[in-house]
GROMACS .gro file of C-alpha atoms in nm:
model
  231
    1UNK     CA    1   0.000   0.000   0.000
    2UNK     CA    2   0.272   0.199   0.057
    3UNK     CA    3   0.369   0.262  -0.317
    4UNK     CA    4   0.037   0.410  -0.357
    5UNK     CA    5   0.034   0.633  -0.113
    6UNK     CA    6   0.363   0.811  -0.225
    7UNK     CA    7   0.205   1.132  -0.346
    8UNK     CA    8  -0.008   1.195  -0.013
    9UNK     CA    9   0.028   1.505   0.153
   10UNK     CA   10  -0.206   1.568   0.345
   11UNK     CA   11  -0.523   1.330   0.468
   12UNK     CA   12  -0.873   1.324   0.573
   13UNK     CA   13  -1.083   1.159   0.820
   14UNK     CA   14  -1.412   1.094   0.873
   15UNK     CA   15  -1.549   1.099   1.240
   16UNK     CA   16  -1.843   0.952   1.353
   17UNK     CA   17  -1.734   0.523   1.253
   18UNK     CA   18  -1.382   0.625   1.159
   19UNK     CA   19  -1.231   0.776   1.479
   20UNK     CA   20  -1.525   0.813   1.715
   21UNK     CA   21  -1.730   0.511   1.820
   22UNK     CA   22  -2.006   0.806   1.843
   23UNK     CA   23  -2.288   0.545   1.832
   24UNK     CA   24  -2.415   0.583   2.173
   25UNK     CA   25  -2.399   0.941   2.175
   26UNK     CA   26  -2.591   0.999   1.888
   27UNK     CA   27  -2.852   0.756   2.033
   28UNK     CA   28  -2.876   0.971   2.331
   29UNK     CA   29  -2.896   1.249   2.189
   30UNK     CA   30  -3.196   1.131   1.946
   31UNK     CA   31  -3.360   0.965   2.189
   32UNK     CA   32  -3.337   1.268   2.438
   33UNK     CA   33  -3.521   1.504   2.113
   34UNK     CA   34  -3.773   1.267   2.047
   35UNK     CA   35  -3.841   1.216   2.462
   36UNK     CA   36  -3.921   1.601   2.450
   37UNK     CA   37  -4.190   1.531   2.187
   38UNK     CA   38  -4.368   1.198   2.328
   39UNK     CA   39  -4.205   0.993   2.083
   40UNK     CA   40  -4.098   0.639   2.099
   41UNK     CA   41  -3.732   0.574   2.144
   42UNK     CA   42  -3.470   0.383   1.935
   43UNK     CA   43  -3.251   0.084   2.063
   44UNK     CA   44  -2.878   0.113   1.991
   45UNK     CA   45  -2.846  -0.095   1.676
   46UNK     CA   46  -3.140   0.101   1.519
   47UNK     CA   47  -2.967   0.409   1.520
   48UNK     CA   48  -2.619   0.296   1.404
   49UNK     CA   49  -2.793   0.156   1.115
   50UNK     CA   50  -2.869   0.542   1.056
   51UNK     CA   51  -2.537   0.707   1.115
   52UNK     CA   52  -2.309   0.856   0.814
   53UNK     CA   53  -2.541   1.124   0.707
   54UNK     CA   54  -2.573   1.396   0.941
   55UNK     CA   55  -2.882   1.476   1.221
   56UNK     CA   56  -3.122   1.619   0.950
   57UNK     CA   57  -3.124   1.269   0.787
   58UNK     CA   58  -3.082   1.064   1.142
   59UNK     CA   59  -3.403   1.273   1.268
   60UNK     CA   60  -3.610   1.212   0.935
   61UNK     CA   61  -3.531   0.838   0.870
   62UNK     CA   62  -3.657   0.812   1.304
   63UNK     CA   63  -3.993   1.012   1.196
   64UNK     CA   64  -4.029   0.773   0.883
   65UNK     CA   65  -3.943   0.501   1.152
   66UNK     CA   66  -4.260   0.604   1.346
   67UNK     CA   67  -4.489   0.649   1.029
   68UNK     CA   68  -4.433   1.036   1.065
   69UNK     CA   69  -4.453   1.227   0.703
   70UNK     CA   70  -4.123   1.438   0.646
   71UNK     CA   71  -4.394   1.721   0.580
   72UNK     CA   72  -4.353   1.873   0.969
   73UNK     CA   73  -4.076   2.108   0.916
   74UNK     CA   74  -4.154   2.227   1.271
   75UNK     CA   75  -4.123   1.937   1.419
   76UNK     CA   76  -3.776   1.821   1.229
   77UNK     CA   77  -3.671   2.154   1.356
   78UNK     CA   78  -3.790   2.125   1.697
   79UNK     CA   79  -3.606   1.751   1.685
   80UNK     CA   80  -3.264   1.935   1.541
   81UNK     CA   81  -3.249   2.170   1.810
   82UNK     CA   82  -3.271   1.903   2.104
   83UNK     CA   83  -3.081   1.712   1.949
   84UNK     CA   84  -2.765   1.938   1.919
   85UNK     CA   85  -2.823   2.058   2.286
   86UNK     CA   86  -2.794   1.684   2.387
   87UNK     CA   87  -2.486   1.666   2.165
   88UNK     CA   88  -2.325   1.961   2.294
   89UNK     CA   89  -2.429   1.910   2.662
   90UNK     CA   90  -2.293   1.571   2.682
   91UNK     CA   91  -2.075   1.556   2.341
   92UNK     CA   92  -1.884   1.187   2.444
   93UNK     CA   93  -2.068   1.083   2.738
   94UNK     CA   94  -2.082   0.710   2.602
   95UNK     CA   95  -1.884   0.693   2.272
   96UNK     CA   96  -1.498   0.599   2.255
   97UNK     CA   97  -1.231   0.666   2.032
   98UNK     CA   98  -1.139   0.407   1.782
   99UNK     CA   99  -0.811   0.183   1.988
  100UNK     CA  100  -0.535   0.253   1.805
  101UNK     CA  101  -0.669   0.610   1.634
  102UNK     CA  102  -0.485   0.894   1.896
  103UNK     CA  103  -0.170   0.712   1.815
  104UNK     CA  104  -0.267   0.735   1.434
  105UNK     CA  105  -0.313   1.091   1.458
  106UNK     CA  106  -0.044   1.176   1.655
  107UNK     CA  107   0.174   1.008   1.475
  108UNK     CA  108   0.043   1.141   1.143
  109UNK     CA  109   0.012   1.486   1.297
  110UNK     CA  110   0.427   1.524   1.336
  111UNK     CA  111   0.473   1.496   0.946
  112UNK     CA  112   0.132   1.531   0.776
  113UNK     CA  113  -0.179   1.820   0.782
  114UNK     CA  114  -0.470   1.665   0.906
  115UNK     CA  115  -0.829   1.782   0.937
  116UNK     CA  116  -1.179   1.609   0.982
  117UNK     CA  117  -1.390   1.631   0.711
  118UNK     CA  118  -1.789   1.487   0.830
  119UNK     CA  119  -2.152   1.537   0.809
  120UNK     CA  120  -2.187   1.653   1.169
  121UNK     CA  121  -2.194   1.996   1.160
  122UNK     CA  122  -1.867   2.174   1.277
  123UNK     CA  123  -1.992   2.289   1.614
  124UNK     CA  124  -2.118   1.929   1.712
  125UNK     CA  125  -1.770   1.794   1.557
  126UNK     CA  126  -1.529   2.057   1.740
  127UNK     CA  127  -1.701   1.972   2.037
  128UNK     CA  128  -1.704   1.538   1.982
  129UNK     CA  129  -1.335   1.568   1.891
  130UNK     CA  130  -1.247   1.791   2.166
  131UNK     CA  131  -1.412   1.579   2.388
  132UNK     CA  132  -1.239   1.254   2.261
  133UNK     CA  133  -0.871   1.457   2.261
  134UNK     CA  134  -0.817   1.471   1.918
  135UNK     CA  135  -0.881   1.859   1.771
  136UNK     CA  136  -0.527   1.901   1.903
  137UNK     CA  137  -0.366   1.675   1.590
  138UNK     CA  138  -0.625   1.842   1.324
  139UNK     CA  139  -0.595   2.162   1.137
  140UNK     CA  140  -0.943   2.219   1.067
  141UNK     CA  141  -1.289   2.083   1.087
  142UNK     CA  142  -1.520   2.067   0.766
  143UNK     CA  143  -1.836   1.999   0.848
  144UNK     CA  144  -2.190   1.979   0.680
  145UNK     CA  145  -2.346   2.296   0.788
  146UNK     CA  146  -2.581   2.283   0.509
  147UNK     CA  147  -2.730   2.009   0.316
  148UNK     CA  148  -2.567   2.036  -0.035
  149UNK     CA  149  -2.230   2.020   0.167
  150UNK     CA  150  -2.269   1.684   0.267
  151UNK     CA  151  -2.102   1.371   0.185
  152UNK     CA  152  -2.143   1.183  -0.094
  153UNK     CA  153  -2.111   1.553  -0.253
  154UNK     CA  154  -1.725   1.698  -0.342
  155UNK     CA  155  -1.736   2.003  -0.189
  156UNK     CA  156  -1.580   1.975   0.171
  157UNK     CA  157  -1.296   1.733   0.045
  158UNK     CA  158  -1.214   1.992  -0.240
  159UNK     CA  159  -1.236   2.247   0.034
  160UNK     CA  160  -1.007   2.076   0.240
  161UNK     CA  161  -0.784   2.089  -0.049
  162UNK     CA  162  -0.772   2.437  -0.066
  163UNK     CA  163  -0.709   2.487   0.306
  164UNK     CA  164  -0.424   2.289   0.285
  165UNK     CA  165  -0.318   2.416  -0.061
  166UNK     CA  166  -0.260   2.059  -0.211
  167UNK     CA  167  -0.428   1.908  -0.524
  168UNK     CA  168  -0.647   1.614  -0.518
  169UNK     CA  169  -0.439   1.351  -0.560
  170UNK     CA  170  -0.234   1.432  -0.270
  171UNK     CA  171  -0.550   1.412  -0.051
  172UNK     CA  172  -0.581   1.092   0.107
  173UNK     CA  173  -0.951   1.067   0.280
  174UNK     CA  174  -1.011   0.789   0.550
  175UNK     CA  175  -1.362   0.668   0.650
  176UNK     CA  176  -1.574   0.386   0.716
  177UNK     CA  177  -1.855   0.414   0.482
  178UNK     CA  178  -1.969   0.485   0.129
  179UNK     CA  179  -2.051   0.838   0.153
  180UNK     CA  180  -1.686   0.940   0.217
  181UNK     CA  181  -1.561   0.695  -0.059
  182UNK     CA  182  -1.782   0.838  -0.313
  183UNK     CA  183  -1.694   1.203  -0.206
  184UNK     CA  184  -1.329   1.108  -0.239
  185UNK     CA  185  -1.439   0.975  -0.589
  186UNK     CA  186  -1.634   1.254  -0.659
  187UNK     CA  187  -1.295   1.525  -0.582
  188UNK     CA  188  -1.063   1.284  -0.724
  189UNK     CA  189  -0.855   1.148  -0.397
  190UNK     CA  190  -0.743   0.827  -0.332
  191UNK     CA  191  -0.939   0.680  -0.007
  192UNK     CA  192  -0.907   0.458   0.242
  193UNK     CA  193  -1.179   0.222   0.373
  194UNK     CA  194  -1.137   0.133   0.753
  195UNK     CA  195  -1.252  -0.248   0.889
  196UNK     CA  196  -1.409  -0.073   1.181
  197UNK     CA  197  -1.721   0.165   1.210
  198UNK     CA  198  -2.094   0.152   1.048
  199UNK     CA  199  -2.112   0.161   0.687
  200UNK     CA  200  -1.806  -0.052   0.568
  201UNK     CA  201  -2.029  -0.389   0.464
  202UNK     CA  202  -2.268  -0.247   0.234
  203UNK     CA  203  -2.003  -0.019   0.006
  204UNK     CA  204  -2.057  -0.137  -0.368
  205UNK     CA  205  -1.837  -0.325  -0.547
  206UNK     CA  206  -1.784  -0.042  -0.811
  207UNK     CA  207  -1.593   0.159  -0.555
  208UNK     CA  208  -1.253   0.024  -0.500
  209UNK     CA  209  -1.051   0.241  -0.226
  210UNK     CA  210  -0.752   0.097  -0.021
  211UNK     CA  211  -0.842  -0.076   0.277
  212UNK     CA  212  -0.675  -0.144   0.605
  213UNK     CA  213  -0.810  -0.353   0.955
  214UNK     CA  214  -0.661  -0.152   1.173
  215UNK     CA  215  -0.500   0.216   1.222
  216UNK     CA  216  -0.150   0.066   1.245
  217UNK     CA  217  -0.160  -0.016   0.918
  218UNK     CA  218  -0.208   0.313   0.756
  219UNK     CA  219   0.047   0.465   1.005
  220UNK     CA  220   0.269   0.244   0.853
  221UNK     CA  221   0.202   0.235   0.561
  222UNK     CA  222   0.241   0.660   0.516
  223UNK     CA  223   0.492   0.685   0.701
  224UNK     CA  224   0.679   0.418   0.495
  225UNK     CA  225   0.581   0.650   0.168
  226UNK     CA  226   0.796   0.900   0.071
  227UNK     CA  227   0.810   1.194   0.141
  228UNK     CA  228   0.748   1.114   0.513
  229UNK     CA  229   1.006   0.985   0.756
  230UNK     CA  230   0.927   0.667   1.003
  231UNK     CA  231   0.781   0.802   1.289
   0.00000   0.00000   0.00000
C-alpha cells in the first residue's frame, strides 16, 4: 500500500465510525429530542444503522421510523435543536475513540496536515473531537453545515484541499462508509476504507478504495511512503 500512497500530503478523516465510536452518543442524543416530543425511542443498533449522514437525515429516517410524514418542518426543527443541545451538553458521554486512532493521529500529525472532514456539523464535531482529545492533531474541521455540503457531494474534500493548498491527488480521505468513498471519488482522492465503524459492509463493489483492519496499518504504511520519515 505503501507505493500508492507516495504522493499523499495531506489526509482526511471521517469521524463519527472512523475515529469516534459516536454510536451511543448519537442515540442519546436522538432519543433525548424525540423524549421532548412523546415519541418512541430507538434501541442502539437502530440508530447505528442510521449514522453517516448527518442529524437532518438521522431525525427524518426516526420520523419515517414512526410512520411520521417528512412534511412537519416544525417538528424536524424542533427535533434538530434538542438534538444538538444533547450533543453539545454531553458531546462523548458514552462513545470511545477508535483503539489505536490517537496514536494514528499523533503520529500522522508530526509529518502530515490533518483535518476532519464529516456530516456533523462543525460545532457538534469541534465539540465530539475535543471531547475525545483529538482537535489538538487536526488543522481544521469541515463539516456539513448545510445540506448540499454533505457527503457523498465533493465540496468539503475539495475544500479541504484548498485549506491545505494541495491538489487532489495528494488528498488521502479515511472513512468507514460509502458516503466518504464516493466524495473522495467525486474530488478525485485516493481513499481509504477502515474495517471498523458503520457503513463498511454495504459499500458497492464499483468503488474500489484501499483498505486497512486496523490504524496501524495506515500509520505504517504513510509513514513508509515518501516523502514522510518513520515516525
Amino acid at each position: 500500500m505503501k507505493d500508492e500512497l507516495r504522493a499523499i500530503r495531506a489526509v482526511a478523516f471521517d469521524l463519527d465510525g472512523t475515529l469516534v465510536d459516536s454510536a451511543p452518543d448519537i442515540q442519546r442524543a436522538l432519543n433525548s429530542s424525540l423524549r421532548r416530543e412523546g415519541r418512541p425511542r430507538f434501541d442502539l443498533d437502530r440508530v447505528r444503522g442510521w449514522i453517516g449522514d448527518g442529524p437532518d437525515a438521522l431525525i427524518a429516517r426516526a420520523l419515517e421510523a414512526q410512520g411520521c410524514s417528512g412534511d412537519d418542518v416544525a417538528l424536524r426543527a424542533r427535533l434538530r435543536r434538542w438534538f444538538d443541545a444533547a450533543t453539545l451538553a454531553a458531546p462523548l458521554a458514552g462513545g470511545t475513540v477508535y483503539p489505536g486512532i490517537a496514536e494514528l493521529l499523533a503520529a500522522l500529525s508530526r509529518h502530515l496536515p490533518l483535518v476532519a472532514v464529516t456530516n456533523k456539523p462543525t460545532p457538534l464535531a469541534r465539540a465530539v473531537l475535543d471531547a475525545a482529545g483529538l482537535l489538538p492533531y487536526l488543522q481544521a474541521v469541515h463539516g456539513a453545515d448545510e445540506p448540499a455540503l454533505r457527503k457523498p457531494a465533493p465540496a468539503m474534500v475539495l475544500a479541504a484541499c484548498a485549506r491545505l493548498a494541495v491538489e487532489p491527488h495528494e488528498l488521502l480521505m479515511v472513512g468507514d462508509a460509502e458516503p466518504d468513498m464516493r466524495s473522495a471519488h467525486a474530488a478525485g482522492c485516493r481513499a481509504v476504507l477502515v474495517g471498523w465503524g458503520y457503513g463498511h459492509a454495504t459499500l458497492p463493489a464499483w468503488l474500489d478504495p484501499l483498505r486497512i483492519t486496523a490504524p496501524h496499518e495506515l500509520r505504517a504504511a504513510l509513514c513508509a511512503a515518501e516523502p514522510i520519515p518513520n515516525a
